[in-house]
C-alpha cells in the first residue's frame, strides 16, 4: 500500500546471484538460541518472525567453528545441517533471503563443551593483551591458519547445502580476520604479516574458501570495519585501499560496512540512545566510492524506522540499510511501513538490555516476545478460551503490557491509573536530560490500548474496594514502586539517621516537583541506574555541586554492560560531578553528612550540604495484591508492585500473567504460577524437530 512512500526501500536489489525483495536487512548478532551447537526451534522462529515482518534479508551471526560459550551456533557441525535447513525453509516461506555471517572471534573460544573447564587461549595473529582482560592471545601457527581457512570452506558448504542464500565473512569488530589485517593486532613477520598484501592474505584465502564452499548460487561478501580508530590501527585510507583491491579481484558480491573494535569500542558497536544517530554514516560515506560497483550494506547505527532507511538510500549512502535492535524490538517494522500503519511499530530504545544480558538472557526490554516467538509471537494472540472482565491497576509498563495482551486475547479491559498520564516510571526517566526516548514506549502503548478499546481511567485511585466494585474476574496489580525516603538499602537495610531532615529529598521530588539546588548536593546511590545518573546531570547542569555517593566499586555500575556509561560518565565528569565510590552515608546532620569508607570504615564529614537525594532503593506502592488474593478468580501482581526490579521484568510479567487469564486450569495467583509444573516445551530443541512436526 505504502510502497510508494518508500520507493528506494521497496525496490528489489541483487547481491551477486541473489535477488532480494527490498532493501531493509536484519544485521547479524550473536544470540543464545542454540541447541547443541546448531539452531534451536527458538532460533528458527526468531528469524521467521522477522521474515514475516517484511524484512528482505536476514543475516545471522554464526561461528565458523564450534565455540563453547553459548554463542556457538555453527554450520561447521554436519549434524546441525537439518536444523539450518529447517531455519532456511521457514524464512524462505515468507519471501526473505537468509545469509550466514561466519565469524571467528578472538573472544569466547575455549575448550569445547566441557563445563567447568579452564580457559583455552584465544587465538590471534600475534601475542596481544585482550582489552578487557589480563589474558594474551596465542600466536597462531601456519597450521592453525590453514584450519581457519578450511573451516570457512566447510561452514560455507554446509550453509549452501542447507539452502542458505549467502555468506558474510566477518572482518569487523576485531574478529580474527580483521586482526590479521590490522597493523595494531598483527605483528607477524611471515607471509601473513607486514605488508598490506601479507596482512590481507588470510582474508583473501577465507573469502576464496567461502566462495569455493558456497558454490555459484550464493552471494559471498564480508562485514568490514572502515576505521579502527586506534593508534596504529587501520585508517580510512587503508580501508579504501583494501576495499579497492578486493573489488578489483571480484571477490565480493557485497560489503557490509560499519565500525567498532570489540571489546575496545563496544559503545560504537551497539550505540546506546545517548549516542548520535547513524554514527557509522560518515565512515561509510568516506569509503563508499572505493568499492566501485560492489553493493554496500550498512546499518548506519540506531536506525529505527523505514523512513530513515529511505532517506539514506535516496542519498546514495548505501544500497541496503538495516538494523539489529530496531527489529529485535519490532519484528514487523518493514511490513507496517509497507502496509501504511507504522504507528503500530514499537520504537527500539537502544537501551541495550539485549546486549547487557546477551550472555544468558538476551531478549528485548520492550518486546517480551523476542526470543520466544513460537509461544508469544504475532500468531499467538488467539482468543482465550473464556472471556473475562479484567481490571489492571496501574498504567506503568507492566500494567500497559498486561492490558494490551489481555485485550488482544479478547478480554474486557479496564485500566486504572492514579495519575493523569500513562507510562509510570518511564515518563520519569524520559524527563531526565537526553532520555526523551523513554516516552516512545508509553506513547506506543497509548495508541495500542486506544485501538483495542481498553477502558482507560486516569486519575483513578485503585483500592481493594474500588477494584472489587468493578466486579473483576481477573485482576492484575501493576501499581509500581517509589523510592524510599529513609535511605535503607541492600548494603544496610536500616534507615540512615537524619533521613527525615527537610533537605533530604526523593528522586520523585526532584523530577516531578522540580526541587532544584544551587549548592552542594549528595545523591545517595545504591542502584547505579539512570535515575541517579540523570538526576546528577540535571542538578549539576543547573549549577549544583553534585556528589554521587555509592558503596559500589564502580560508579553507575548498572550502566556498564549497556554501554550507557560511555556517554554518561564523560557527561558527569564534564559537569564536575564528584564520583564517590566505596562510600556509605552513615549519618545526616544539620547540613553536614558523615561518609564512611566501606572497606576501611574511615569516616569523613562533608560540610555545607544543601540537599541530599535519597536514591537507594524502591519499594512497592502498597500491598494491593496481598489484599486482593482470593477475592477474585485470578489475581496477579507484576513488575515493581510484585518486587521492584527493572523495565524488562515489568513488561515480561505483564505479558506472562495476562496470558494466563481465562485459560483452563490456569493459576489463580502468583504462587501457583511460580510452582506450576515445568513446561518442557520451552526448552531448546533442534530446529530440525520442526521438520518432523
Ligand atoms: C546483542 C547484539 C549482538 C551482536 N552481535 C554481532 C555479531 O555477532 N556480529 C556482527 O557483525 N554484529 C553484531 N552486532 C552488531 C549489529 O549487527 C549492529 O551492527 C549493531 O547492533 C548496530 O546496529 P543497530 O543500531 O541497528 O542495532 C550485535 C549487536 C547486538 C545488539
XYZ file of C-alpha atoms and ligand atoms in Angstrom:
724
model
C 0.000 0.000 0.000
C 2.673 2.429 1.080
C 5.484 1.096 -1.056
C 5.141 4.344 -2.995
C 6.122 6.273 0.099
C 9.407 4.422 0.314
C 10.342 3.708 -3.298
C 14.010 3.086 -2.576
C 13.407 0.676 0.309
C 10.906 -1.386 -1.642
C 12.959 -1.640 -4.799
C 14.477 -5.129 -5.234
C 18.250 -5.425 -5.322
C 20.706 -8.105 -6.418
C 23.714 -9.159 -4.411
C 25.680 -11.300 -6.851
C 23.382 -14.153 -7.880
C 20.785 -13.413 -5.201
C 17.805 -11.119 -5.647
C 16.364 -9.517 -2.527
C 12.830 -8.152 -2.491
C 13.582 -4.966 -0.574
C 16.492 -3.055 0.882
C 15.975 -3.419 4.618
C 18.105 -6.104 6.273
C 18.452 -7.642 9.714
C 22.125 -7.372 10.595
C 23.969 -10.211 12.328
C 24.033 -10.571 16.081
C 25.053 -13.320 18.456
C 22.225 -14.903 20.381
C 21.853 -17.830 22.725
C 19.207 -19.759 20.761
C 21.392 -22.780 20.206
C 20.572 -26.435 20.600
C 23.748 -28.491 20.778
C 25.714 -26.093 18.578
C 23.031 -25.816 15.885
C 19.910 -23.680 15.516
C 17.150 -24.345 18.024
C 13.440 -24.060 17.289
C 13.527 -20.671 19.041
C 16.277 -19.533 16.654
C 14.256 -20.578 13.609
C 11.107 -18.846 14.840
C 13.020 -15.728 15.861
C 14.163 -15.291 12.268
C 10.909 -16.463 10.704
C 9.060 -13.733 12.607
C 11.327 -11.040 11.097
C 10.834 -12.599 7.665
C 7.067 -12.489 8.176
C 7.608 -8.924 9.339
C 8.707 -7.941 5.858
C 12.476 -7.746 6.161
C 14.099 -8.625 2.814
C 17.358 -10.106 4.050
C 18.303 -11.699 7.347
C 21.975 -12.173 8.194
C 22.687 -14.487 11.108
C 25.816 -14.407 13.268
C 27.231 -17.926 13.209
C 30.541 -19.267 14.379
C 32.948 -20.616 11.771
C 33.936 -23.323 14.221
C 32.377 -24.653 17.425
C 32.552 -22.373 20.443
C 31.777 -23.361 23.956
C 30.151 -20.246 25.268
C 26.501 -20.491 24.261
C 27.009 -18.212 21.266
C 28.167 -21.218 19.369
C 25.662 -21.832 16.609
C 27.868 -23.173 13.862
C 27.357 -24.668 10.414
C 30.736 -26.382 10.843
C 28.864 -29.242 12.507
C 27.432 -31.602 9.886
C 24.868 -32.796 12.408
C 23.424 -29.252 12.617
C 22.576 -29.240 8.903
C 18.930 -30.335 9.253
C 18.345 -27.518 11.742
C 19.886 -24.946 9.415
C 17.687 -26.296 6.650
C 14.573 -26.004 8.831
C 15.527 -22.401 9.619
C 16.125 -21.507 5.980
C 12.839 -23.130 4.941
C 10.844 -21.121 7.478
C 12.470 -17.853 6.392
C 12.010 -18.627 2.701
C 8.312 -19.306 3.245
C 7.936 -15.568 3.823
C 9.965 -14.499 0.823
C 13.054 -13.313 2.670
C 16.626 -14.306 1.935
C 18.939 -15.706 4.573
C 22.720 -15.312 4.866
C 25.086 -16.745 7.439
C 27.755 -14.486 8.849
C 30.594 -16.795 9.747
C 32.918 -15.330 12.292
C 35.994 -16.485 14.049
C 36.080 -14.452 17.183
C 39.110 -13.558 19.211
C 36.811 -13.776 22.183
C 34.899 -16.610 23.737
C 36.634 -19.662 22.383
C 37.784 -22.284 24.780
C 37.979 -25.979 25.487
C 34.782 -27.045 23.868
C 31.675 -28.197 25.679
C 33.452 -29.066 28.864
C 31.590 -27.473 31.734
C 33.859 -26.059 34.372
C 36.996 -26.272 32.260
C 39.842 -23.792 32.438
C 40.089 -21.262 29.635
C 41.706 -22.239 26.390
C 43.727 -19.392 24.928
C 42.199 -17.057 22.396
C 43.946 -17.122 19.038
C 45.296 -14.107 17.258
C 47.885 -13.165 14.690
C 50.270 -12.212 17.476
C 50.592 -12.057 21.240
C 48.478 -9.072 22.253
C 46.766 -8.471 25.547
C 42.988 -8.546 25.340
C 41.366 -5.196 26.012
C 39.116 -6.182 28.893
C 41.160 -8.967 30.367
C 44.634 -9.707 31.623
C 44.986 -12.562 29.137
C 47.080 -12.502 25.992
C 46.176 -14.130 22.669
C 48.147 -17.123 21.405
C 50.088 -16.503 18.203
C 48.692 -18.767 15.515
C 50.859 -21.259 13.676
C 50.581 -21.733 9.920
C 48.684 -24.956 10.576
C 46.152 -23.119 12.725
C 45.732 -20.568 9.956
C 45.069 -23.352 7.465
C 42.477 -24.822 9.843
C 40.643 -21.495 9.892
C 40.618 -21.272 6.100
C 39.248 -24.807 5.831
C 36.611 -24.016 8.453
C 35.363 -21.180 6.232
C 35.129 -23.575 3.286
C 33.317 -26.227 5.306
C 30.867 -23.863 7.017
C 30.025 -22.182 3.710
C 29.492 -25.557 2.029
C 27.153 -26.692 4.793
C 25.122 -23.487 4.632
C 24.770 -23.921 0.885
C 23.579 -27.488 1.436
C 21.047 -26.208 3.969
C 19.579 -23.819 1.399
C 21.120 -20.555 2.607
C 21.430 -17.721 0.116
C 24.714 -16.154 1.098
C 27.798 -15.982 3.278
C 29.130 -12.929 5.096
C 32.729 -13.346 6.186
C 33.237 -11.333 9.376
C 36.079 -8.853 9.074
C 34.946 -6.279 11.604
C 34.628 -5.922 15.390
C 38.255 -7.059 15.842
C 37.354 -10.599 14.801
C 40.240 -12.775 13.672
C 40.325 -11.712 10.011
C 40.281 -8.050 10.926
C 43.014 -8.657 13.477
C 45.205 -10.099 10.707
C 44.502 -7.057 8.522
C 45.273 -4.643 11.302
C 48.813 -3.415 11.931
C 47.698 -2.819 15.516
C 46.995 -6.512 16.221
C 49.205 -8.172 13.608
C 52.951 -8.115 14.365
C 53.865 -11.181 12.325
C 56.926 -11.296 10.165
C 55.894 -14.261 7.987
C 53.747 -14.174 4.833
C 50.684 -13.245 6.939
C 52.179 -10.080 8.414
C 53.980 -6.915 7.416
C 52.921 -5.579 4.017
C 49.272 -4.904 3.240
C 49.303 -7.788 0.787
C 50.528 -10.111 3.538
C 48.038 -8.805 6.084
C 45.225 -9.288 3.552
C 46.300 -12.855 2.781
C 44.130 -14.604 5.364
C 41.043 -12.556 4.477
C 41.525 -13.308 0.783
C 42.058 -17.012 1.476
C 38.933 -17.151 3.633
C 36.844 -15.303 1.046
C 38.092 -17.695 -1.647
C 37.424 -20.702 0.568
C 33.931 -19.443 1.423
C 33.195 -18.900 -2.257
C 34.519 -22.333 -3.120
C 32.400 -23.926 -0.388
C 29.299 -21.900 -1.182
C 29.269 -22.589 -4.920
C 27.950 -20.313 -7.672
C 24.404 -19.731 -6.382
C 25.220 -17.955 -3.142
C 26.278 -14.369 -2.547
C 29.617 -14.045 -0.779
C 30.717 -10.845 0.893
C 32.086 -9.513 4.121
C 31.419 -7.260 7.045
C 34.198 -4.735 7.297
C 35.428 -2.217 9.866
C 36.021 1.030 7.985
C 38.156 2.727 10.631
C 39.749 1.118 13.667
C 40.072 4.479 15.394
C 43.068 3.292 17.377
C 46.699 4.434 17.176
C 48.479 2.281 14.601
C 45.215 0.652 13.527
C 43.515 0.613 10.137
C 42.577 4.040 8.881
C 40.058 5.157 6.307
C 42.856 5.410 3.763
C 43.867 1.786 4.465
C 40.254 0.699 4.186
C 39.817 2.394 0.837
C 42.880 0.556 -0.452
C 41.731 -2.824 0.904
C 38.208 -2.385 -0.476
C 39.520 -1.296 -3.866
C 41.813 -4.336 -4.117
C 39.022 -6.735 -3.135
C 36.560 -5.087 -5.510
C 39.042 -5.386 -8.332
C 39.645 -9.072 -7.654
C 35.848 -9.650 -7.877
C 35.898 -11.468 -4.550
C 32.914 -9.603 -3.134
C 29.227 -9.727 -4.042
C 28.562 -7.199 -1.290
C 30.226 -5.436 1.589
C 28.565 -4.638 4.920
C 30.270 -1.579 6.397
C 30.480 -0.423 9.986
C 32.998 0.494 12.658
C 33.899 -0.713 16.164
C 36.513 -2.913 17.740
C 35.241 -5.432 20.263
C 35.512 -5.114 23.119
C 37.501 -1.866 22.979
C 34.725 0.156 21.331
C 31.543 -1.648 22.273
C 29.875 1.743 22.675
C 30.199 2.177 18.901
C 29.286 -1.435 18.193
C 25.959 -1.080 19.962
C 25.468 2.640 20.375
C 23.023 3.447 23.174
C 20.239 6.041 22.916
C 22.688 8.576 24.305
C 24.873 8.243 21.169
C 24.228 10.206 17.989
C 22.052 8.568 15.367
C 23.681 6.980 12.296
C 27.128 7.215 13.803
C 28.547 4.925 11.062
C 27.258 7.080 8.235
C 30.229 9.419 7.734
C 32.580 6.418 7.775
C 30.538 4.628 5.121
C 30.398 7.791 3.029
C 34.175 8.124 3.283
C 34.859 4.763 1.603
C 31.779 4.121 -0.490
C 33.254 5.047 -3.861
C 36.340 2.877 -3.253
C 34.306 -0.336 -3.690
C 33.188 0.551 -7.216
C 30.004 -1.254 -8.152
C 30.044 -3.688 -5.219
C 26.736 -3.215 -3.367
C 27.125 -1.627 0.054
C 25.110 -2.650 3.100
C 25.178 -0.695 6.328
C 23.095 -0.476 9.477
C 24.329 3.120 9.882
C 23.592 2.728 13.599
C 20.399 3.285 15.573
C 18.055 3.255 12.596
C 14.538 2.702 13.949
C 12.292 3.490 11.030
C 11.888 2.653 7.379
C 11.775 6.384 6.685
C 15.365 6.740 7.914
C 16.436 3.906 5.615
C 14.612 5.556 2.708
C 16.425 8.831 3.267
C 19.858 7.170 3.398
C 19.168 5.026 0.321
C 17.905 8.048 -1.602
C 21.051 9.927 -0.618
C 23.127 7.074 -2.046
C 24.875 6.257 1.226
C 24.279 2.512 0.794
C 22.359 0.007 -1.318
C 20.748 -1.687 1.653
C 20.151 -0.218 5.093
C 19.375 -2.319 8.095
C 19.219 -2.728 11.803
C 19.609 -5.259 14.531
C 17.974 -3.727 17.547
C 15.083 -1.966 15.812
C 13.985 -5.368 14.522
C 14.583 -7.122 17.811
C 12.120 -4.663 19.315
C 9.746 -4.608 16.342
C 9.809 -7.635 14.023
C 7.069 -6.109 11.832
C 8.778 -2.765 11.255
C 9.054 -3.209 7.473
C 5.629 -4.727 6.947
C 3.922 -1.983 8.955
C 5.625 0.567 6.700
C 4.620 -1.345 3.586
C 1.024 -1.569 4.747
C 0.845 2.019 5.906
C 0.406 1.667 9.666
C 3.801 2.476 11.078
C 2.246 3.776 14.269
C 1.870 0.111 15.220
C 5.636 -0.332 15.365
C 7.375 -0.236 18.698
C 10.406 2.058 18.667
C 13.639 0.475 19.876
C 15.052 2.389 22.845
C 18.668 1.331 22.235
C 18.741 0.672 25.957
C 20.986 -2.330 25.206
C 19.295 -4.741 27.539
C 19.770 -7.090 24.563
C 23.497 -6.560 24.827
C 23.788 -6.267 28.577
C 22.111 -9.547 29.100
C 23.333 -11.220 25.968
C 25.047 -13.922 27.957
C 22.150 -15.930 29.287
C 19.099 -13.750 28.843
C 19.178 -11.839 25.543
C 15.721 -10.648 24.504
C 14.297 -7.149 24.410
C 13.271 -4.778 27.196
C 10.097 -3.618 25.476
C 9.183 -6.717 23.470
C 8.966 -9.795 25.656
C 8.102 -11.967 22.643
C 11.646 -11.573 21.327
C 13.287 -14.990 21.585
C 10.001 -16.730 22.360
C 8.189 -16.133 19.075
C 6.829 -19.667 18.872
C 4.811 -19.107 22.045
C 4.388 -15.310 22.131
C 4.812 -14.181 18.523
C 2.268 -12.343 16.424
C 0.414 -15.577 15.611
C -0.084 -16.407 19.274
C -2.746 -13.837 20.122
C -5.641 -16.232 19.698
C -8.788 -15.640 21.750
C -8.640 -17.011 25.283
C -10.980 -19.969 25.930
C -13.071 -17.814 28.272
C -13.646 -14.088 28.027
C -13.074 -12.344 31.357
C -13.755 -8.952 32.889
C -10.233 -7.800 33.724
C -9.078 -4.869 35.828
C -5.471 -3.756 35.611
C -4.404 -1.432 38.413
C -1.522 0.773 37.314
C -0.562 2.268 33.953
C 3.203 1.796 34.045
C 4.933 -0.534 31.570
C 3.853 -3.750 33.323
C 0.206 -2.717 33.520
C 0.185 -1.399 29.962
C 1.546 -4.671 28.617
C -0.887 -6.722 30.700
C -3.821 -4.654 29.409
C -2.623 -4.868 25.807
C -2.095 -8.628 25.847
C -5.327 -9.378 27.695
C -7.300 -7.153 25.306
C -5.647 -8.805 22.287
C -6.829 -12.145 23.646
C -10.405 -10.915 23.697
C -10.938 -9.969 27.332
C -12.910 -6.985 28.537
C -10.362 -4.499 29.906
C -10.374 -1.641 32.368
C -7.073 0.039 33.194
C -6.907 2.225 36.298
C -4.177 4.837 36.685
C -3.758 7.076 39.709
C -2.054 9.939 37.883
C -3.152 11.853 34.820
C -0.755 10.101 32.399
C 0.149 6.575 31.341
C 3.726 5.353 31.432
C 4.677 5.238 35.093
C 8.376 5.441 35.752
C 9.171 5.546 32.031
C 7.766 9.073 31.985
C 10.031 9.976 34.906
C 13.159 8.757 33.112
C 12.027 10.462 29.928
C 12.133 13.801 31.692
C 15.801 13.374 32.612
C 18.367 15.005 30.284
C 18.918 13.151 26.999
C 16.455 10.419 27.881
C 13.369 11.561 25.955
C 13.391 8.251 24.088
C 11.718 6.622 27.079
C 8.496 8.437 26.131
C 8.188 6.415 22.934
C 7.162 3.207 24.694
C 4.242 4.616 26.718
C 3.200 6.580 23.620
C 3.052 3.300 21.678
C 1.016 1.645 24.417
C -1.433 4.571 24.457
C -2.043 4.092 20.748
C -2.407 0.323 21.066
C -4.820 0.494 24.009
C -6.939 3.086 22.202
C -7.148 0.805 19.148
C -8.085 -2.128 21.327
C -10.820 -0.171 23.032
C -9.403 -0.567 26.529
C -11.352 1.481 29.077
C -8.553 3.665 30.497
C -9.475 5.612 33.640
C -6.931 8.243 34.584
C -6.887 9.891 37.989
C -8.412 6.754 39.481
C -7.139 5.736 42.911
C -7.199 1.942 42.900
C -8.010 0.437 46.280
C -9.195 -3.077 47.055
C -12.726 -1.686 47.373
C -12.696 0.422 44.217
C -11.316 -2.508 42.220
C -13.781 -5.068 43.604
C -16.630 -2.627 42.931
C -15.906 -3.241 39.224
C -16.655 -6.989 39.752
C -13.493 -8.201 38.019
C -12.950 -11.844 37.152
C -9.221 -11.222 36.882
C -7.067 -8.509 38.447
C -3.534 -7.516 37.542
C -1.863 -5.321 40.136
C 0.799 -3.208 38.444
C 0.994 -0.283 40.797
C 4.744 0.124 40.570
C 7.117 1.412 43.204
C 8.578 4.541 44.764
C 11.947 5.477 46.224
C 12.229 5.061 49.982
C 12.955 8.214 51.884
C 14.871 6.563 54.731
C 17.985 5.597 52.797
C 17.677 1.911 53.626
C 19.461 -0.230 51.084
C 20.883 -3.631 50.287
C 24.118 -2.522 51.900
C 22.375 -1.787 55.166
C 18.627 -2.314 55.388
C 18.230 0.301 58.114
C 17.262 3.975 57.962
C 20.172 6.395 57.708
C 19.994 8.569 60.849
C 18.873 12.062 59.878
C 16.882 10.836 56.829
C 13.882 12.883 57.973
C 15.605 16.285 57.744
C 13.865 18.799 55.498
C 16.700 18.995 52.968
C 16.503 15.255 52.203
C 14.531 14.588 49.002
C 13.438 11.602 46.976
C 14.183 11.321 43.244
C 10.496 11.804 42.501
C 10.571 15.139 44.315
C 13.459 16.263 42.180
C 11.972 15.050 38.910
C 8.271 15.724 39.436
C 8.199 18.560 41.928
C 11.091 20.444 40.415
C 13.301 20.562 43.517
C 16.475 22.384 42.415
C 19.705 23.007 44.297
C 22.397 25.598 43.758
C 24.976 24.476 46.310
C 26.365 21.122 47.378
C 24.092 18.116 46.926
C 24.773 14.474 47.737
C 22.970 11.807 45.755
C 22.963 8.573 47.705
C 23.052 5.856 45.052
C 22.577 2.160 45.708
C 21.145 1.299 42.294
C 23.701 2.622 39.811
C 20.984 3.355 37.259
C 19.687 6.204 35.142
C 17.677 7.744 37.960
C 20.847 8.594 39.837
C 22.944 9.472 36.791
C 20.154 11.546 35.262
C 19.461 13.474 38.453
C 23.178 14.140 38.841
C 23.235 15.542 35.290
C 20.083 17.570 35.875
C 21.266 19.171 39.097
C 24.879 19.673 38.010
C 23.857 21.360 34.766
C 21.660 23.642 36.865
C 24.750 24.765 38.772
C 24.796 22.468 41.785
C 27.979 20.859 43.123
C 26.970 17.218 42.890
C 28.480 14.312 44.761
C 27.333 10.893 43.541
C 27.930 8.655 46.536
C 27.814 4.880 46.230
C 29.182 1.934 48.121
C 29.813 0.206 44.782
C 33.349 -0.233 43.446
C 32.398 1.433 40.156
C 30.094 4.409 39.674
C 26.760 3.865 37.849
C 27.567 0.169 37.852
C 24.360 -0.944 36.166
C 25.000 1.232 33.130
C 28.279 -0.513 32.313
C 27.167 -3.524 30.280
C 24.541 -1.481 28.452
C 27.190 0.934 27.153
C 25.268 3.883 28.570
C 28.271 4.540 30.802
C 30.344 5.500 27.761
C 28.248 8.626 27.366
C 27.065 9.138 30.932
C 30.490 9.108 32.608
C 32.017 11.748 30.322
C 28.932 13.898 30.878
C 29.162 13.545 34.641
C 32.879 14.291 34.560
C 32.461 17.319 32.321
C 29.787 18.635 34.670
C 32.216 18.264 37.567
C 30.179 15.608 39.365
C 32.268 14.086 42.131
C 32.176 10.288 41.920
C 32.493 8.923 45.443
C 32.673 5.138 45.231
C 33.101 2.569 48.032
C 31.478 5.086 50.320
C 28.446 4.802 52.572
C 26.458 7.646 54.128
C 26.267 6.847 57.831
C 24.545 9.948 59.166
C 22.860 13.141 58.013
C 23.319 16.009 60.459
C 22.401 19.690 60.167
C 23.625 20.338 56.628
C 26.578 18.064 57.290
C 26.871 14.458 56.205
C 29.067 11.688 57.554
C 30.643 9.390 54.970
C 32.322 6.101 55.736
C 34.722 4.060 53.607
C 33.094 0.666 53.145
C 36.418 -1.174 53.405
C 38.483 0.739 55.987
C 35.472 2.267 57.760
C 37.378 5.543 57.938
C 34.954 8.414 58.500
C 34.769 11.866 56.830
C 32.488 14.840 57.368
C 31.083 16.815 54.439
C 30.013 20.338 55.434
C 27.659 22.843 53.780
C 25.376 20.240 52.305
C 22.380 21.994 50.820
C 20.483 18.866 49.884
C 20.572 15.087 49.925
C 18.761 12.981 47.329
C 17.972 9.520 48.628
C 18.108 7.194 45.643
C 18.913 3.954 47.401
C 16.033 1.629 46.645
C 12.426 1.396 45.594
C 9.589 -0.268 47.450
C 6.238 -1.470 46.066
C 3.363 1.001 46.126
C 1.021 -0.584 48.625
C 0.094 -4.217 49.141
C -2.942 -4.440 46.892
C -2.263 -7.934 45.639
C -1.883 -9.233 49.184
C -5.266 -7.685 49.989
C -6.954 -8.945 46.828
C -5.741 -12.527 46.522
C -8.695 -14.879 46.888
C -11.237 -12.094 46.280
C -11.412 -12.591 42.519
C -10.920 -15.789 40.467
C -7.464 -14.659 39.269
C -5.252 -12.080 40.994
C -1.702 -11.380 39.873
C 0.927 -8.766 40.590
C 3.566 -7.810 38.022
C 6.742 -5.758 37.874
C 7.690 -3.471 40.728
C 4.363 -3.996 42.524
C 5.490 -7.580 42.998
C 9.133 -6.747 43.698
C 10.962 -3.664 42.423
C 13.306 -4.574 39.566
C 13.629 -3.085 36.106
C 11.784 -2.421 32.857
C 12.169 -5.809 31.120
C 10.837 -7.668 34.153
C 7.753 -5.433 34.352
C 6.862 -5.811 30.677
C 7.669 -9.511 30.613
C 5.473 -10.215 33.616
C 2.694 -8.062 32.192
C 2.551 -10.409 29.227
C 3.235 -13.626 31.147
C 0.377 -13.166 33.603
C -2.054 -11.636 31.112
C -1.691 -14.805 29.040
C -2.964 -16.893 31.967
C -6.264 -15.045 32.138
C -9.256 -17.141 31.128
C -7.180 -20.259 30.417
C -8.446 -23.640 31.605
C -6.676 -24.808 34.790
C -4.672 -21.590 34.851
C -3.026 -20.348 38.052
C -5.273 -18.199 40.199
C -2.427 -16.354 41.936
C 1.326 -15.766 41.740
C 2.475 -18.742 43.782
C 0.532 -21.183 41.620
C 2.167 -19.771 38.518
C 5.562 -19.874 40.173
C 5.266 -23.515 41.235
C 3.405 -24.775 38.155
C 4.852 -27.942 36.627
C 7.728 -27.255 34.240
C 6.597 -26.811 30.657
C 9.301 -28.742 28.878
C 8.289 -27.302 25.533
C 10.073 -24.061 26.484
C 13.467 -25.765 26.407
C 15.530 -25.518 23.266
C 15.072 -28.315 20.755
C 16.966 -28.588 17.495
C 15.145 -26.630 14.790
C 15.112 -29.884 12.795
C 12.314 -31.096 15.087
C 10.106 -28.573 13.255
C 10.541 -30.669 10.114
C 9.072 -33.689 11.913
C 6.088 -31.694 13.124
C 23.204 -8.324 21.119
C 23.981 -7.962 19.903
C 24.908 -8.865 19.380
C 25.627 -8.541 18.216
N 26.482 -9.481 17.676
C 27.050 -9.226 16.454
C 27.755 -10.245 15.756
O 27.875 -11.372 16.219
N 28.293 -9.922 14.545
C 28.158 -8.675 13.994
O 28.676 -8.448 12.906
N 27.489 -7.704 14.636
C 26.902 -7.954 15.826
N 26.154 -6.977 16.435
C 26.080 -5.622 15.818
C 24.852 -5.426 14.943
O 24.909 -6.179 13.757
C 24.705 -3.933 14.558
O 25.806 -3.576 13.783
C 24.630 -3.013 15.763
O 23.687 -3.503 16.695
C 24.241 -1.575 15.357
O 23.052 -1.581 14.627
P 21.628 -1.192 15.287
O 21.763 0.195 15.789
O 20.654 -1.332 14.168
O 21.353 -2.160 16.383
C 25.439 -7.279 17.591
C 24.521 -6.374 18.137
C 23.793 -6.697 19.266
C 22.800 -5.697 19.806
